[in-house]
Short mmCIF file of C-alpha atoms in Angstrom, two decimals:
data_model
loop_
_atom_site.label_atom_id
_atom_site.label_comp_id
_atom_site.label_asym_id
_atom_site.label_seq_id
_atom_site.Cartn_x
_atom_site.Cartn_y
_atom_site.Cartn_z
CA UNK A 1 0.00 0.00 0.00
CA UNK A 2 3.09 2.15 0.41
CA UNK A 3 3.11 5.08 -2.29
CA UNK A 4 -0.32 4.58 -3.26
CA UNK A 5 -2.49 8.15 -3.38
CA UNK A 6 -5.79 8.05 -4.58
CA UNK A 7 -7.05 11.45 -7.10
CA UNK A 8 -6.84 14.17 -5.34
CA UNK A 9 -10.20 15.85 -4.76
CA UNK A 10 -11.23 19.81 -4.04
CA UNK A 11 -7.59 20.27 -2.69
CA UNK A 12 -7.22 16.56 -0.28
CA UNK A 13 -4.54 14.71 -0.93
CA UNK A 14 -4.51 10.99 0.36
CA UNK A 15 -1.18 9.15 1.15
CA UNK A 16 -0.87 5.80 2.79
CA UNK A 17 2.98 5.54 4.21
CA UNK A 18 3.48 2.61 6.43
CA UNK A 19 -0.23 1.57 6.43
CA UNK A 20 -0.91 4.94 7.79
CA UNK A 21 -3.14 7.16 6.32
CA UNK A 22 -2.10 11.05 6.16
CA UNK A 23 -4.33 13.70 4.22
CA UNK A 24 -3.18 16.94 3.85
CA UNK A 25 -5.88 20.01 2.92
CA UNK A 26 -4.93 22.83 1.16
CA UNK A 27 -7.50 25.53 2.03
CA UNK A 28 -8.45 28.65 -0.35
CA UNK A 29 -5.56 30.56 0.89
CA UNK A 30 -3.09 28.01 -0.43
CA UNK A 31 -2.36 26.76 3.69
CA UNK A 32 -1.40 22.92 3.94
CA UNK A 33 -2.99 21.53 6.53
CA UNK A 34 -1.89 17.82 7.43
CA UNK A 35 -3.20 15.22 9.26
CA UNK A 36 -2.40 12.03 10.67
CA UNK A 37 -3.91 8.66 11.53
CA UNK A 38 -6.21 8.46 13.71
CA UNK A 39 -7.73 12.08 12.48
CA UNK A 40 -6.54 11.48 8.94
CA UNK A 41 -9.11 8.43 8.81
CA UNK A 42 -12.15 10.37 10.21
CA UNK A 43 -11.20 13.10 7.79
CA UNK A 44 -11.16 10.52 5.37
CA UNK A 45 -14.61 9.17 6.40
CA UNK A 46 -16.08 12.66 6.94
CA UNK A 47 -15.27 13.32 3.23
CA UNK A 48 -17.17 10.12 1.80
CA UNK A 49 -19.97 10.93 3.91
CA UNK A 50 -20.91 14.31 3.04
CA UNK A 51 -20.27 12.72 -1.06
CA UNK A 52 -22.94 10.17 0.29
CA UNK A 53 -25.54 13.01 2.26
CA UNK A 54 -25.23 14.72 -1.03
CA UNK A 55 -26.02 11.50 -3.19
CA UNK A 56 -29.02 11.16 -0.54
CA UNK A 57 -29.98 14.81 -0.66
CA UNK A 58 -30.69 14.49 -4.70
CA UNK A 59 -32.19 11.83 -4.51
CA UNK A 60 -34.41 12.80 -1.91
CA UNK A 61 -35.28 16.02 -3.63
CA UNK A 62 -36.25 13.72 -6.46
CA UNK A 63 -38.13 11.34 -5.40
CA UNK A 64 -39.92 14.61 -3.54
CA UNK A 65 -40.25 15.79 -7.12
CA UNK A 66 -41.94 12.58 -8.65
CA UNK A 67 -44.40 12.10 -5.80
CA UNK A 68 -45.58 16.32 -6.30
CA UNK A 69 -46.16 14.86 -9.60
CA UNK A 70 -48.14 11.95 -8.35
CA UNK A 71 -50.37 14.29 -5.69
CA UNK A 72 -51.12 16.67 -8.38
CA UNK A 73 -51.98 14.12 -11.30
CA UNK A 74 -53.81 12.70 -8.02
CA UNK A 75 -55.98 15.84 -7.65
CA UNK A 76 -56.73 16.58 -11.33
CA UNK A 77 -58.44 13.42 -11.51
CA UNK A 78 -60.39 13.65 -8.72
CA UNK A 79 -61.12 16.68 -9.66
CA UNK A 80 -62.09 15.78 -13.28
CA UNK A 81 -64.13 12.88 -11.89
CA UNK A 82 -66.14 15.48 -9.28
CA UNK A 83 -68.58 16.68 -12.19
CA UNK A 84 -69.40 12.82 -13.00
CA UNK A 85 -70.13 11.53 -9.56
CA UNK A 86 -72.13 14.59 -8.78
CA UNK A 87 -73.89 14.26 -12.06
CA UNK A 88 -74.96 10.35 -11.06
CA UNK A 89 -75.65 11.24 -7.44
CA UNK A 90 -78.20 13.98 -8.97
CA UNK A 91 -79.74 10.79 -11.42
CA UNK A 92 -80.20 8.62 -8.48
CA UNK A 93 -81.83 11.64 -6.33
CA UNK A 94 -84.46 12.05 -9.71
CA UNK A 95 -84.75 8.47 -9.97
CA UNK A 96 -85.76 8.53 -6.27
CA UNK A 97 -87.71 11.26 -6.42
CA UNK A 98 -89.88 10.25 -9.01
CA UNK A 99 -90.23 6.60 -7.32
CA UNK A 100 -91.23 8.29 -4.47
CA UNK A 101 -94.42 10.57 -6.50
CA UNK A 102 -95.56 7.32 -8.40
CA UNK A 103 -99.31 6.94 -7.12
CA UNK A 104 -99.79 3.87 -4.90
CA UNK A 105 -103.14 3.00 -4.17
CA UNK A 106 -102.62 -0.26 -1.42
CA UNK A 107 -106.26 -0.68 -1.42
CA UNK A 108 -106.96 -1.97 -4.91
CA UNK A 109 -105.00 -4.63 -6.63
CA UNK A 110 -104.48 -6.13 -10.08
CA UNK A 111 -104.66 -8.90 -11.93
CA UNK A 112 -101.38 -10.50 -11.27
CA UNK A 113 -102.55 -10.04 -7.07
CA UNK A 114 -99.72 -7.25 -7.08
CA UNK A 115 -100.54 -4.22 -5.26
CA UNK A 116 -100.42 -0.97 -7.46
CA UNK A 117 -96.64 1.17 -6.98
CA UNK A 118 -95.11 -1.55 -4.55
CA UNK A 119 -93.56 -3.98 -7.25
CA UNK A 120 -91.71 -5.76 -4.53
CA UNK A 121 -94.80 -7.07 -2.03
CA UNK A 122 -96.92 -10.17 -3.24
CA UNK A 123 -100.53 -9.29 -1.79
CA UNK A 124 -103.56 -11.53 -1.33
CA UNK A 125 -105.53 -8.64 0.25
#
């Protein structure tokens, strides 16, 4: 592993000597800034994580993105679907409405024994 440095990335550079990890930094004022195993590793570490909380963040934001899409495609349909349910709720309140003002006379009955507006009661009367 001796002499082995990975790319260099946004000013780290990565050296293993000895199976030791050292990184040194070179800030925006051109300052070196070294460190050493143990705090070379969780430098090391820190700098793959925040790669990874970025890779998360993205993906996050779009997934968040596609399910917006989702809700909204969501709401135009219910929204496109309002005018037809209320349309057959307003059928079925006619339908019942005019069920309900069919004459019934329950004293009288017909030929078939059936008593007049009441289709579903067999009478004898």
């Amino acid at each position: 592993m001796a002499g082995r440095s990975p790319k260099p990335t946004s000013g780290l550079t990565c050296q293993y000597n000895n199976s030791k990890l050292a990184i040194t930094h070179t800030d925006i004022n051109g300052r070196q800034i070294s460190f050493r195993a143990p705090v070379a590793e969780r430098y090391f570490i820190l700098g793959r994580l925040s790669l990874l909380l970025q890779n998360l963040q993205k993906k996050h934001d779009d997934i968040r993105a596609c399910n917006d899409k989702i809700v909204k495609i969501g709401v135009e349909m219910k929204n496109s679907l309002g005018p037809i349910k209320d349309g057959l709720y307003i059928e079925k309140e006619k339908l019942s409405n005019n069920t309900a003002m069919r004459p019934r006379n329950f004293n009288a009955a017909d030929e078939t024994g059936m008593e007049i507006g009441d289709d579903d009661v067999v009478s004898g009367i």
